mmCIF file with all atom_site columns, C-alpha atoms and ligand atoms in Angstrom:
data_model
loop_
_atom_site.group_PDB
_atom_site.id
_atom_site.type_symbol
_atom_site.label_atom_id
_atom_site.label_alt_id
_atom_site.label_comp_id
_atom_site.label_asym_id
_atom_site.label_entity_id
_atom_site.label_seq_id
_atom_site.pdbx_PDB_ins_code
_atom_site.Cartn_x
_atom_site.Cartn_y
_atom_site.Cartn_z
_atom_site.occupancy
_atom_site.B_iso_or_equiv
_atom_site.pdbx_formal_charge
_atom_site.auth_seq_id
_atom_site.auth_comp_id
_atom_site.auth_asym_id
_atom_site.auth_atom_id
_atom_site.pdbx_PDB_model_num
ATOM   1   C CA  . UNK A 1 1   ? -79.434  -19.148 -19.433 1.00 0.00 ? 1   UNK A CA  1
ATOM   2   C CA  . UNK A 1 2   ? -79.249  -22.688 -18.038 1.00 0.00 ? 2   UNK A CA  1
ATOM   3   C CA  . UNK A 1 3   ? -76.646  -23.468 -15.565 1.00 0.00 ? 3   UNK A CA  1
ATOM   4   C CA  . UNK A 1 4   ? -78.418  -26.058 -13.629 1.00 0.00 ? 4   UNK A CA  1
ATOM   5   C CA  . UNK A 1 5   ? -79.781  -29.422 -14.779 1.00 0.00 ? 5   UNK A CA  1
ATOM   6   C CA  . UNK A 1 6   ? -83.364  -30.211 -15.800 1.00 0.00 ? 6   UNK A CA  1
ATOM   7   C CA  . UNK A 1 7   ? -84.739  -33.483 -15.420 1.00 0.00 ? 7   UNK A CA  1
ATOM   8   C CA  . UNK A 1 8   ? -88.235  -34.637 -16.240 1.00 0.00 ? 8   UNK A CA  1
ATOM   9   C CA  . UNK A 1 9   ? -90.281  -37.559 -15.291 1.00 0.00 ? 9   UNK A CA  1
ATOM   10  C CA  . UNK A 1 10  ? -92.813  -39.307 -17.644 1.00 0.00 ? 10  UNK A CA  1
ATOM   11  C CA  . UNK A 1 11  ? -94.870  -42.514 -17.893 1.00 0.00 ? 11  UNK A CA  1
ATOM   12  C CA  . UNK A 1 12  ? -98.457  -43.710 -18.080 1.00 0.00 ? 12  UNK A CA  1
ATOM   13  C CA  . UNK A 1 13  ? -100.782 -43.869 -15.162 1.00 0.00 ? 13  UNK A CA  1
ATOM   14  C CA  . UNK A 1 14  ? -99.424  -46.054 -12.062 1.00 0.00 ? 14  UNK A CA  1
ATOM   15  C CA  . UNK A 1 15  ? -95.946  -46.393 -13.316 1.00 0.00 ? 15  UNK A CA  1
ATOM   16  C CA  . UNK A 1 16  ? -94.746  -45.552 -9.900  1.00 0.00 ? 16  UNK A CA  1
ATOM   17  C CA  . UNK A 1 17  ? -93.264  -42.092 -10.687 1.00 0.00 ? 17  UNK A CA  1
ATOM   18  C CA  . UNK A 1 18  ? -94.045  -40.696 -7.145  1.00 0.00 ? 18  UNK A CA  1
ATOM   19  C CA  . UNK A 1 19  ? -91.988  -43.117 -5.267  1.00 0.00 ? 19  UNK A CA  1
ATOM   20  C CA  . UNK A 1 20  ? -89.056  -42.840 -7.765  1.00 0.00 ? 20  UNK A CA  1
ATOM   21  C CA  . UNK A 1 21  ? -89.133  -38.963 -7.820  1.00 0.00 ? 21  UNK A CA  1
ATOM   22  C CA  . UNK A 1 22  ? -88.520  -38.931 -4.082  1.00 0.00 ? 22  UNK A CA  1
ATOM   23  C CA  . UNK A 1 23  ? -85.525  -41.561 -4.655  1.00 0.00 ? 23  UNK A CA  1
ATOM   24  C CA  . UNK A 1 24  ? -83.964  -39.378 -7.217  1.00 0.00 ? 24  UNK A CA  1
ATOM   25  C CA  . UNK A 1 25  ? -84.349  -36.112 -5.237  1.00 0.00 ? 25  UNK A CA  1
ATOM   26  C CA  . UNK A 1 26  ? -82.671  -37.828 -2.394  1.00 0.00 ? 26  UNK A CA  1
ATOM   27  C CA  . UNK A 1 27  ? -80.022  -39.295 -4.350  1.00 0.00 ? 27  UNK A CA  1
ATOM   28  C CA  . UNK A 1 28  ? -79.102  -35.741 -6.075  1.00 0.00 ? 28  UNK A CA  1
ATOM   29  C CA  . UNK A 1 29  ? -79.140  -34.117 -2.774  1.00 0.00 ? 29  UNK A CA  1
ATOM   30  C CA  . UNK A 1 30  ? -76.730  -36.850 -1.276  1.00 0.00 ? 30  UNK A CA  1
ATOM   31  C CA  . UNK A 1 31  ? -74.554  -35.921 -4.388  1.00 0.00 ? 31  UNK A CA  1
ATOM   32  C CA  . UNK A 1 32  ? -74.242  -32.312 -3.398  1.00 0.00 ? 32  UNK A CA  1
ATOM   33  C CA  . UNK A 1 33  ? -77.002  -30.855 -5.812  1.00 0.00 ? 33  UNK A CA  1
ATOM   34  C CA  . UNK A 1 34  ? -79.686  -28.235 -4.892  1.00 0.00 ? 34  UNK A CA  1
ATOM   35  C CA  . UNK A 1 35  ? -82.887  -29.802 -6.217  1.00 0.00 ? 35  UNK A CA  1
ATOM   36  C CA  . UNK A 1 36  ? -86.165  -28.148 -6.930  1.00 0.00 ? 36  UNK A CA  1
ATOM   37  C CA  . UNK A 1 37  ? -88.890  -30.638 -7.204  1.00 0.00 ? 37  UNK A CA  1
ATOM   38  C CA  . UNK A 1 38  ? -92.042  -29.666 -9.195  1.00 0.00 ? 38  UNK A CA  1
ATOM   39  C CA  . UNK A 1 39  ? -94.714  -30.949 -11.365 1.00 0.00 ? 39  UNK A CA  1
ATOM   40  C CA  . UNK A 1 40  ? -96.863  -30.333 -14.247 1.00 0.00 ? 40  UNK A CA  1
ATOM   41  C CA  . UNK A 1 41  ? -99.477  -29.308 -14.803 1.00 0.00 ? 41  UNK A CA  1
ATOM   42  C CA  . UNK A 1 42  ? -98.855  -27.219 -11.755 1.00 0.00 ? 42  UNK A CA  1
ATOM   43  C CA  . UNK A 1 43  ? -95.686  -25.961 -9.768  1.00 0.00 ? 43  UNK A CA  1
ATOM   44  C CA  . UNK A 1 44  ? -96.718  -22.272 -9.173  1.00 0.00 ? 44  UNK A CA  1
ATOM   45  C CA  . UNK A 1 45  ? -99.772  -21.033 -7.394  1.00 0.00 ? 45  UNK A CA  1
ATOM   46  C CA  . UNK A 1 46  ? -101.678 -20.193 -10.512 1.00 0.00 ? 46  UNK A CA  1
ATOM   47  C CA  . UNK A 1 47  ? -100.460 -23.279 -12.414 1.00 0.00 ? 47  UNK A CA  1
ATOM   48  C CA  . UNK A 1 48  ? -101.776 -25.287 -9.514  1.00 0.00 ? 48  UNK A CA  1
ATOM   49  C CA  . UNK A 1 49  ? -105.198 -23.551 -9.908  1.00 0.00 ? 49  UNK A CA  1
ATOM   50  C CA  . UNK A 1 50  ? -105.069 -24.478 -13.796 1.00 0.00 ? 50  UNK A CA  1
ATOM   51  C CA  . UNK A 1 51  ? -104.203 -28.246 -12.854 1.00 0.00 ? 51  UNK A CA  1
ATOM   52  C CA  . UNK A 1 52  ? -107.377 -28.302 -10.582 1.00 0.00 ? 52  UNK A CA  1
ATOM   53  C CA  . UNK A 1 53  ? -109.409 -27.266 -13.656 1.00 0.00 ? 53  UNK A CA  1
ATOM   54  C CA  . UNK A 1 54  ? -107.718 -29.874 -15.751 1.00 0.00 ? 54  UNK A CA  1
ATOM   55  C CA  . UNK A 1 55  ? -107.946 -32.732 -13.374 1.00 0.00 ? 55  UNK A CA  1
ATOM   56  C CA  . UNK A 1 56  ? -111.104 -32.454 -11.502 1.00 0.00 ? 56  UNK A CA  1
ATOM   57  C CA  . UNK A 1 57  ? -113.863 -34.560 -12.787 1.00 0.00 ? 57  UNK A CA  1
ATOM   58  C CA  . UNK A 1 58  ? -116.811 -32.274 -13.775 1.00 0.00 ? 58  UNK A CA  1
ATOM   59  C CA  . UNK A 1 59  ? -119.948 -32.193 -15.604 1.00 0.00 ? 59  UNK A CA  1
ATOM   60  C CA  . UNK A 1 60  ? -118.673 -29.436 -17.650 1.00 0.00 ? 60  UNK A CA  1
ATOM   61  C CA  . UNK A 1 61  ? -117.217 -30.967 -20.693 1.00 0.00 ? 61  UNK A CA  1
ATOM   62  C CA  . UNK A 1 62  ? -113.699 -29.618 -21.688 1.00 0.00 ? 62  UNK A CA  1
ATOM   63  C CA  . UNK A 1 63  ? -112.903 -29.442 -25.428 1.00 0.00 ? 63  UNK A CA  1
ATOM   64  C CA  . UNK A 1 64  ? -109.677 -30.794 -26.543 1.00 0.00 ? 64  UNK A CA  1
ATOM   65  C CA  . UNK A 1 65  ? -108.276 -27.338 -27.647 1.00 0.00 ? 65  UNK A CA  1
ATOM   66  C CA  . UNK A 1 66  ? -109.067 -25.996 -24.239 1.00 0.00 ? 66  UNK A CA  1
ATOM   67  C CA  . UNK A 1 67  ? -107.424 -28.788 -22.490 1.00 0.00 ? 67  UNK A CA  1
ATOM   68  C CA  . UNK A 1 68  ? -104.284 -28.315 -24.825 1.00 0.00 ? 68  UNK A CA  1
ATOM   69  C CA  . UNK A 1 69  ? -104.157 -24.587 -24.137 1.00 0.00 ? 69  UNK A CA  1
ATOM   70  C CA  . UNK A 1 70  ? -104.755 -24.894 -20.615 1.00 0.00 ? 70  UNK A CA  1
ATOM   71  C CA  . UNK A 1 71  ? -101.591 -27.240 -20.528 1.00 0.00 ? 71  UNK A CA  1
ATOM   72  C CA  . UNK A 1 72  ? -99.534  -24.811 -22.041 1.00 0.00 ? 72  UNK A CA  1
ATOM   73  C CA  . UNK A 1 73  ? -100.819 -21.942 -20.125 1.00 0.00 ? 73  UNK A CA  1
ATOM   74  C CA  . UNK A 1 74  ? -99.914  -23.714 -16.856 1.00 0.00 ? 74  UNK A CA  1
ATOM   75  C CA  . UNK A 1 75  ? -96.545  -24.568 -18.462 1.00 0.00 ? 75  UNK A CA  1
ATOM   76  C CA  . UNK A 1 76  ? -95.749  -20.946 -19.514 1.00 0.00 ? 76  UNK A CA  1
ATOM   77  C CA  . UNK A 1 77  ? -96.417  -19.711 -15.994 1.00 0.00 ? 77  UNK A CA  1
ATOM   78  C CA  . UNK A 1 78  ? -94.296  -22.532 -14.577 1.00 0.00 ? 78  UNK A CA  1
ATOM   79  C CA  . UNK A 1 79  ? -91.254  -21.794 -16.732 1.00 0.00 ? 79  UNK A CA  1
ATOM   80  C CA  . UNK A 1 80  ? -91.217  -18.245 -16.313 1.00 0.00 ? 80  UNK A CA  1
ATOM   81  C CA  . UNK A 1 81  ? -91.825  -18.261 -12.477 1.00 0.00 ? 81  UNK A CA  1
ATOM   82  C CA  . UNK A 1 82  ? -89.930  -21.434 -11.366 1.00 0.00 ? 82  UNK A CA  1
ATOM   83  C CA  . UNK A 1 83  ? -87.967  -23.377 -13.952 1.00 0.00 ? 83  UNK A CA  1
ATOM   84  C CA  . UNK A 1 84  ? -86.201  -20.753 -15.645 1.00 0.00 ? 84  UNK A CA  1
ATOM   85  C CA  . UNK A 1 85  ? -84.970  -18.911 -12.518 1.00 0.00 ? 85  UNK A CA  1
ATOM   86  C CA  . UNK A 1 86  ? -84.046  -22.205 -10.745 1.00 0.00 ? 86  UNK A CA  1
ATOM   87  C CA  . UNK A 1 87  ? -81.938  -23.247 -13.520 1.00 0.00 ? 87  UNK A CA  1
ATOM   88  C CA  . UNK A 1 88  ? -80.437  -19.804 -13.926 1.00 0.00 ? 88  UNK A CA  1
ATOM   89  C CA  . UNK A 1 89  ? -79.356  -20.049 -10.223 1.00 0.00 ? 89  UNK A CA  1
ATOM   90  C CA  . UNK A 1 90  ? -77.674  -23.344 -10.955 1.00 0.00 ? 90  UNK A CA  1
ATOM   91  C CA  . UNK A 1 91  ? -80.282  -25.401 -9.244  1.00 0.00 ? 91  UNK A CA  1
ATOM   92  C CA  . UNK A 1 92  ? -81.327  -28.966 -10.575 1.00 0.00 ? 92  UNK A CA  1
ATOM   93  C CA  . UNK A 1 93  ? -85.080  -29.125 -11.368 1.00 0.00 ? 93  UNK A CA  1
ATOM   94  C CA  . UNK A 1 94  ? -86.753  -32.467 -11.070 1.00 0.00 ? 94  UNK A CA  1
ATOM   95  C CA  . UNK A 1 95  ? -90.139  -32.147 -12.818 1.00 0.00 ? 95  UNK A CA  1
ATOM   96  C CA  . UNK A 1 96  ? -93.014  -34.718 -12.721 1.00 0.00 ? 96  UNK A CA  1
ATOM   97  C CA  . UNK A 1 97  ? -94.083  -34.493 -16.339 1.00 0.00 ? 97  UNK A CA  1
ATOM   98  C CA  . UNK A 1 98  ? -93.326  -31.862 -18.918 1.00 0.00 ? 98  UNK A CA  1
ATOM   99  C CA  . UNK A 1 99  ? -93.908  -31.274 -22.581 1.00 0.00 ? 99  UNK A CA  1
ATOM   100 C CA  . UNK A 1 100 ? -93.515  -34.964 -23.535 1.00 0.00 ? 100 UNK A CA  1
ATOM   101 C CA  . UNK A 1 101 ? -96.669  -35.626 -21.507 1.00 0.00 ? 101 UNK A CA  1
ATOM   102 C CA  . UNK A 1 102 ? -98.642  -33.118 -23.863 1.00 0.00 ? 102 UNK A CA  1
ATOM   103 C CA  . UNK A 1 103 ? -97.305  -34.892 -27.032 1.00 0.00 ? 103 UNK A CA  1
ATOM   104 C CA  . UNK A 1 104 ? -98.403  -38.210 -25.503 1.00 0.00 ? 104 UNK A CA  1
ATOM   105 C CA  . UNK A 1 105 ? -101.848 -37.412 -23.781 1.00 0.00 ? 105 UNK A CA  1
ATOM   106 C CA  . UNK A 1 106 ? -103.170 -34.607 -25.948 1.00 0.00 ? 106 UNK A CA  1
ATOM   107 C CA  . UNK A 1 107 ? -101.318 -35.965 -29.191 1.00 0.00 ? 107 UNK A CA  1
ATOM   108 C CA  . UNK A 1 108 ? -101.322 -39.614 -28.775 1.00 0.00 ? 108 UNK A CA  1
ATOM   109 C CA  . UNK A 1 109 ? -104.410 -39.857 -26.495 1.00 0.00 ? 109 UNK A CA  1
ATOM   110 C CA  . UNK A 1 110 ? -106.890 -36.986 -27.701 1.00 0.00 ? 110 UNK A CA  1
ATOM   111 C CA  . UNK A 1 111 ? -105.434 -37.077 -31.323 1.00 0.00 ? 111 UNK A CA  1
ATOM   112 C CA  . UNK A 1 112 ? -104.275 -33.462 -31.696 1.00 0.00 ? 112 UNK A CA  1
ATOM   113 C CA  . UNK A 1 113 ? -101.960 -33.046 -34.477 1.00 0.00 ? 113 UNK A CA  1
ATOM   114 C CA  . UNK A 1 114 ? -98.236  -33.286 -33.308 1.00 0.00 ? 114 UNK A CA  1
ATOM   115 C CA  . UNK A 1 115 ? -97.494  -30.139 -35.410 1.00 0.00 ? 115 UNK A CA  1
ATOM   116 C CA  . UNK A 1 116 ? -100.033 -27.943 -33.503 1.00 0.00 ? 116 UNK A CA  1
ATOM   117 C CA  . UNK A 1 117 ? -98.448  -29.248 -30.264 1.00 0.00 ? 117 UNK A CA  1
ATOM   118 C CA  . UNK A 1 118 ? -94.890  -28.284 -31.709 1.00 0.00 ? 118 UNK A CA  1
ATOM   119 C CA  . UNK A 1 119 ? -96.115  -24.801 -32.674 1.00 0.00 ? 119 UNK A CA  1
ATOM   120 C CA  . UNK A 1 120 ? -97.266  -24.110 -29.138 1.00 0.00 ? 120 UNK A CA  1
ATOM   121 C CA  . UNK A 1 121 ? -94.006  -25.868 -27.750 1.00 0.00 ? 121 UNK A CA  1
ATOM   122 C CA  . UNK A 1 122 ? -91.648  -23.632 -29.874 1.00 0.00 ? 122 UNK A CA  1
ATOM   123 C CA  . UNK A 1 123 ? -93.600  -20.494 -28.476 1.00 0.00 ? 123 UNK A CA  1
ATOM   124 C CA  . UNK A 1 124 ? -93.774  -21.396 -24.871 1.00 0.00 ? 124 UNK A CA  1
ATOM   125 C CA  . UNK A 1 125 ? -90.416  -23.478 -24.458 1.00 0.00 ? 125 UNK A CA  1
ATOM   126 C CA  . UNK A 1 126 ? -88.275  -21.319 -26.765 1.00 0.00 ? 126 UNK A CA  1
ATOM   127 C CA  . UNK A 1 127 ? -85.070  -23.670 -26.528 1.00 0.00 ? 127 UNK A CA  1
ATOM   128 C CA  . UNK A 1 128 ? -85.970  -25.120 -23.102 1.00 0.00 ? 128 UNK A CA  1
ATOM   129 C CA  . UNK A 1 129 ? -85.950  -28.883 -23.099 1.00 0.00 ? 129 UNK A CA  1
ATOM   130 C CA  . UNK A 1 130 ? -84.761  -31.210 -20.150 1.00 0.00 ? 130 UNK A CA  1
ATOM   131 C CA  . UNK A 1 131 ? -81.307  -32.495 -20.191 1.00 0.00 ? 131 UNK A CA  1
ATOM   132 C CA  . UNK A 1 132 ? -82.717  -35.700 -19.365 1.00 0.00 ? 132 UNK A CA  1
ATOM   133 C CA  . UNK A 1 133 ? -86.146  -37.434 -19.348 1.00 0.00 ? 133 UNK A CA  1
ATOM   134 C CA  . UNK A 1 134 ? -86.992  -40.688 -17.520 1.00 0.00 ? 134 UNK A CA  1
ATOM   135 C CA  . UNK A 1 135 ? -89.681  -42.444 -19.106 1.00 0.00 ? 135 UNK A CA  1
ATOM   136 C CA  . UNK A 1 136 ? -91.257  -44.991 -16.739 1.00 0.00 ? 136 UNK A CA  1
ATOM   137 C CA  . UNK A 1 137 ? -92.639  -47.662 -19.020 1.00 0.00 ? 137 UNK A CA  1
ATOM   138 C CA  . UNK A 1 138 ? -94.966  -50.548 -18.191 1.00 0.00 ? 138 UNK A CA  1
ATOM   139 C CA  . UNK A 1 139 ? -97.950  -52.446 -19.517 1.00 0.00 ? 139 UNK A CA  1
ATOM   140 C CA  . UNK A 1 140 ? -101.054 -50.398 -19.351 1.00 0.00 ? 140 UNK A CA  1
ATOM   141 C CA  . UNK A 1 141 ? -103.205 -52.790 -17.535 1.00 0.00 ? 141 UNK A CA  1
ATOM   142 C CA  . UNK A 1 142 ? -100.443 -53.093 -14.794 1.00 0.00 ? 142 UNK A CA  1
ATOM   143 C CA  . UNK A 1 143 ? -100.439 -49.421 -14.250 1.00 0.00 ? 143 UNK A CA  1
ATOM   144 C CA  . UNK A 1 144 ? -104.149 -49.206 -14.065 1.00 0.00 ? 144 UNK A CA  1
ATOM   145 C CA  . UNK A 1 145 ? -104.305 -51.964 -11.711 1.00 0.00 ? 145 UNK A CA  1
ATOM   146 C CA  . UNK A 1 146 ? -101.948 -50.016 -9.405  1.00 0.00 ? 146 UNK A CA  1
ATOM   147 C CA  . UNK A 1 147 ? -104.181 -46.916 -9.623  1.00 0.00 ? 147 UNK A CA  1
ATOM   148 C CA  . UNK A 1 148 ? -107.175 -48.802 -8.531  1.00 0.00 ? 148 UNK A CA  1
ATOM   149 C CA  . UNK A 1 149 ? -105.194 -50.297 -5.636  1.00 0.00 ? 149 UNK A CA  1
ATOM   150 C CA  . UNK A 1 150 ? -104.067 -46.941 -4.499  1.00 0.00 ? 150 UNK A CA  1
ATOM   151 C CA  . UNK A 1 151 ? -107.723 -46.464 -3.612  1.00 0.00 ? 151 UNK A CA  1
ATOM   152 C CA  . UNK A 1 152 ? -107.456 -42.673 -4.143  1.00 0.00 ? 152 UNK A CA  1
ATOM   153 C CA  . UNK A 1 153 ? -109.994 -40.480 -6.081  1.00 0.00 ? 153 UNK A CA  1
ATOM   154 C CA  . UNK A 1 154 ? -109.615 -41.096 -9.899  1.00 0.00 ? 154 UNK A CA  1
ATOM   155 C CA  . UNK A 1 155 ? -109.052 -37.780 -11.613 1.00 0.00 ? 155 UNK A CA  1
ATOM   156 C CA  . UNK A 1 156 ? -110.463 -36.859 -15.013 1.00 0.00 ? 156 UNK A CA  1
ATOM   157 C CA  . UNK A 1 157 ? -107.738 -38.348 -17.083 1.00 0.00 ? 157 UNK A CA  1
ATOM   158 C CA  . UNK A 1 158 ? -107.832 -41.690 -15.070 1.00 0.00 ? 158 UNK A CA  1
ATOM   159 C CA  . UNK A 1 159 ? -111.411 -42.076 -16.051 1.00 0.00 ? 159 UNK A CA  1
ATOM   160 C CA  . UNK A 1 160 ? -110.541 -42.723 -19.682 1.00 0.00 ? 160 UNK A CA  1
ATOM   161 C CA  . UNK A 1 161 ? -110.535 -46.154 -21.311 1.00 0.00 ? 161 UNK A CA  1
ATOM   162 C CA  . UNK A 1 162 ? -107.556 -48.492 -21.566 1.00 0.00 ? 162 UNK A CA  1
ATOM   163 C CA  . UNK A 1 163 ? -107.204 -47.730 -25.530 1.00 0.00 ? 163 UNK A CA  1
ATOM   164 C CA  . UNK A 1 164 ? -106.536 -44.129 -24.514 1.00 0.00 ? 164 UNK A CA  1
ATOM   165 C CA  . UNK A 1 165 ? -103.532 -45.260 -22.286 1.00 0.00 ? 165 UNK A CA  1
ATOM   166 C CA  . UNK A 1 166 ? -102.265 -47.649 -24.959 1.00 0.00 ? 166 UNK A CA  1
ATOM   167 C CA  . UNK A 1 167 ? -102.187 -44.709 -27.615 1.00 0.00 ? 167 UNK A CA  1
ATOM   168 C CA  . UNK A 1 168 ? -100.329 -42.719 -24.719 1.00 0.00 ? 168 UNK A CA  1
ATOM   169 C CA  . UNK A 1 169 ? -97.774  -45.388 -24.101 1.00 0.00 ? 169 UNK A CA  1
ATOM   170 C CA  . UNK A 1 170 ? -97.143  -45.917 -27.827 1.00 0.00 ? 170 UNK A CA  1
ATOM   171 C CA  . UNK A 1 171 ? -96.771  -42.183 -28.169 1.00 0.00 ? 171 UNK A CA  1
ATOM   172 C CA  . UNK A 1 172 ? -94.228  -41.897 -25.346 1.00 0.00 ? 172 UNK A CA  1
ATOM   173 C CA  . UNK A 1 173 ? -92.217  -44.900 -26.788 1.00 0.00 ? 173 UNK A CA  1
ATOM   174 C CA  . UNK A 1 174 ? -92.249  -43.372 -30.147 1.00 0.00 ? 174 UNK A CA  1
ATOM   175 C CA  . UNK A 1 175 ? -90.880  -40.026 -28.637 1.00 0.00 ? 175 UNK A CA  1
ATOM   176 C CA  . UNK A 1 176 ? -88.250  -42.085 -26.802 1.00 0.00 ? 176 UNK A CA  1
ATOM   177 C CA  . UNK A 1 177 ? -87.239  -43.638 -30.110 1.00 0.00 ? 177 UNK A CA  1
ATOM   178 C CA  . UNK A 1 178 ? -86.997  -40.197 -31.905 1.00 0.00 ? 178 UNK A CA  1
ATOM   179 C CA  . UNK A 1 179 ? -85.006  -38.680 -29.088 1.00 0.00 ? 179 UNK A CA  1
ATOM   180 C CA  . UNK A 1 180 ? -82.692  -41.423 -27.768 1.00 0.00 ? 180 UNK A CA  1
ATOM   181 C CA  . UNK A 1 181 ? -80.157  -38.952 -26.461 1.00 0.00 ? 181 UNK A CA  1
ATOM   182 C CA  . UNK A 1 182 ? -82.599  -37.183 -24.114 1.00 0.00 ? 182 UNK A CA  1
ATOM   183 C CA  . UNK A 1 183 ? -85.313  -39.713 -23.357 1.00 0.00 ? 183 UNK A CA  1
ATOM   184 C CA  . UNK A 1 184 ? -84.379  -42.827 -21.673 1.00 0.00 ? 184 UNK A CA  1
ATOM   185 C CA  . UNK A 1 185 ? -86.846  -45.700 -20.871 1.00 0.00 ? 185 UNK A CA  1
ATOM   186 C CA  . UNK A 1 186 ? -86.905  -47.176 -17.464 1.00 0.00 ? 186 UNK A CA  1
ATOM   187 C CA  . UNK A 1 187 ? -88.585  -50.536 -17.149 1.00 0.00 ? 187 UNK A CA  1
ATOM   188 C CA  . UNK A 1 188 ? -91.052  -49.832 -14.245 1.00 0.00 ? 188 UNK A CA  1
ATOM   189 C CA  . UNK A 1 189 ? -92.664  -53.223 -14.243 1.00 0.00 ? 189 UNK A CA  1
ATOM   190 C CA  . UNK A 1 190 ? -89.701  -54.762 -12.188 1.00 0.00 ? 190 UNK A CA  1
ATOM   191 C CA  . UNK A 1 191 ? -88.998  -54.232 -8.457  1.00 0.00 ? 191 UNK A CA  1
ATOM   192 C CA  . UNK A 1 192 ? -88.457  -50.844 -6.652  1.00 0.00 ? 192 UNK A CA  1
ATOM   193 C CA  . UNK A 1 193 ? -84.627  -51.807 -6.072  1.00 0.00 ? 193 UNK A CA  1
ATOM   194 C CA  . UNK A 1 194 ? -84.570  -52.941 -9.864  1.00 0.00 ? 194 UNK A CA  1
ATOM   195 C CA  . UNK A 1 195 ? -85.984  -49.506 -10.880 1.00 0.00 ? 195 UNK A CA  1
ATOM   196 C CA  . UNK A 1 196 ? -83.661  -47.675 -8.530  1.00 0.00 ? 196 UNK A CA  1
ATOM   197 C CA  . UNK A 1 197 ? -80.482  -49.492 -10.073 1.00 0.00 ? 197 UNK A CA  1
ATOM   198 C CA  . UNK A 1 198 ? -81.663  -48.527 -13.515 1.00 0.00 ? 198 UNK A CA  1
ATOM   199 C CA  . UNK A 1 199 ? -81.940  -44.908 -12.298 1.00 0.00 ? 199 UNK A CA  1
ATOM   200 C CA  . UNK A 1 200 ? -78.695  -44.323 -10.670 1.00 0.00 ? 200 UNK A CA  1
ATOM   201 C CA  . UNK A 1 201 ? -76.978  -45.746 -13.855 1.00 0.00 ? 201 UNK A CA  1
ATOM   202 C CA  . UNK A 1 202 ? -78.964  -43.126 -16.080 1.00 0.00 ? 202 UNK A CA  1
ATOM   203 C CA  . UNK A 1 203 ? -78.077  -40.443 -13.642 1.00 0.00 ? 203 UNK A CA  1
ATOM   204 C CA  . UNK A 1 204 ? -74.587  -40.897 -13.262 1.00 0.00 ? 204 UNK A CA  1
ATOM   205 C CA  . UNK A 1 205 ? -73.491  -39.454 -16.573 1.00 0.00 ? 205 UNK A CA  1
ATOM   206 C CA  . UNK A 1 206 ? -74.891  -36.228 -15.357 1.00 0.00 ? 206 UNK A CA  1
ATOM   207 C CA  . UNK A 1 207 ? -73.012  -35.929 -12.107 1.00 0.00 ? 207 UNK A CA  1
HETATM 208 P P1  . TMP B 2 .   ? -100.278 -36.901 -12.433 1.00 0.00 ? 1   TMP B P1  1
HETATM 209 O O1  . TMP B 2 .   ? -99.706  -35.741 -11.593 1.00 0.00 ? 1   TMP B O1  1
HETATM 210 O O2  . TMP B 2 .   ? -100.935 -38.046 -11.822 1.00 0.00 ? 1   TMP B O2  1
HETATM 211 O O3  . TMP B 2 .   ? -99.094  -37.308 -13.392 1.00 0.00 ? 1   TMP B O3  1
HETATM 212 O O4  . TMP B 2 .   ? -101.394 -36.209 -13.256 1.00 0.00 ? 1   TMP B O4  1
HETATM 213 C C1  . TMP B 2 .   ? -101.396 -35.521 -14.311 1.00 0.00 ? 1   TMP B C1  1
HETATM 214 C C2  . TMP B 2 .   ? -102.297 -35.774 -15.394 1.00 0.00 ? 1   TMP B C2  1
HETATM 215 O O5  . TMP B 2 .   ? -102.248 -34.800 -16.253 1.00 0.00 ? 1   TMP B O5  1
HETATM 216 C C3  . TMP B 2 .   ? -101.948 -37.002 -15.894 1.00 0.00 ? 1   TMP B C3  1
HETATM 217 O O6  . TMP B 2 .   ? -103.127 -37.815 -16.266 1.00 0.00 ? 1   TMP B O6  1
HETATM 218 C C4  . TMP B 2 .   ? -101.330 -36.751 -17.209 1.00 0.00 ? 1   TMP B C4  1
HETATM 219 C C5  . TMP B 2 .   ? -102.203 -35.322 -17.585 1.00 0.00 ? 1   TMP B C5  1
HETATM 220 N N1  . TMP B 2 .   ? -101.215 -34.436 -18.470 1.00 0.00 ? 1   TMP B N1  1
HETATM 221 C C6  . TMP B 2 .   ? -101.695 -34.210 -19.697 1.00 0.00 ? 1   TMP B C6  1
HETATM 222 O O7  . TMP B 2 .   ? -102.600 -34.594 -20.247 1.00 0.00 ? 1   TMP B O7  1
HETATM 223 N N2  . TMP B 2 .   ? -100.761 -33.350 -20.418 1.00 0.00 ? 1   TMP B N2  1
HETATM 224 C C7  . TMP B 2 .   ? -99.703  -32.707 -20.043 1.00 0.00 ? 1   TMP B C7  1
HETATM 225 O O8  . TMP B 2 .   ? -98.894  -31.956 -20.701 1.00 0.00 ? 1   TMP B O8  1
HETATM 226 C C8  . TMP B 2 .   ? -99.465  -33.023 -18.771 1.00 0.00 ? 1   TMP B C8  1
HETATM 227 C C9  . TMP B 2 .   ? -98.366  -32.330 -18.151 1.00 0.00 ? 1   TMP B C9  1
HETATM 228 C C10 . TMP B 2 .   ? -100.060 -33.738 -18.013 1.00 0.00 ? 1   TMP B C10 1
#
């Protein structure tokens, strides 16, 4: 049962999601919506613990299947405890990454068979998909430069090579081509005000 609207935000590293999520949140609140902001992997106490396992660099190697299953374990918990109840209440859910990230990172980046991911998605999501997915797109090199400039600790994914992120970007763009109604590409290489102009235009049909 979904009365509220579900918006997910996607993109390669350094696409400026964090800044823009705050902007979208404030914009929707200004329009009178009750907005729940959350993220994946994470969003509940248990899913945040799974996030730590997934993102903290460690000398313990993590197999690709383990990574994939942990993403879906965190997601199953997140949907059950937070996303589904919020949508049923009629709230809007603004989620920093959702299932498209798994198709892009574990599928495109790690090479997991897309059908295997789809099976897990069918099981975990049932029919739940975002109403709108905003894909922040920019050249990989530019995004990675921003990550370095942020001067924060580098997580397990950010340690990967440029080719890994090129595959992720290609996979995201392919998903956008396959799902043009739901996934809208935002040019994240332009200035912040220009990005925000694109966002208000894309959000307006939902209001
Ligand atoms: P972020 O909060 O900086 O976006 O970090 C989350 C990281 O987790 C990011 O590198 C993408 C990765 N990720 C996946 O690999 N698969 C997924 O399904 C999700 C949600 C995130």
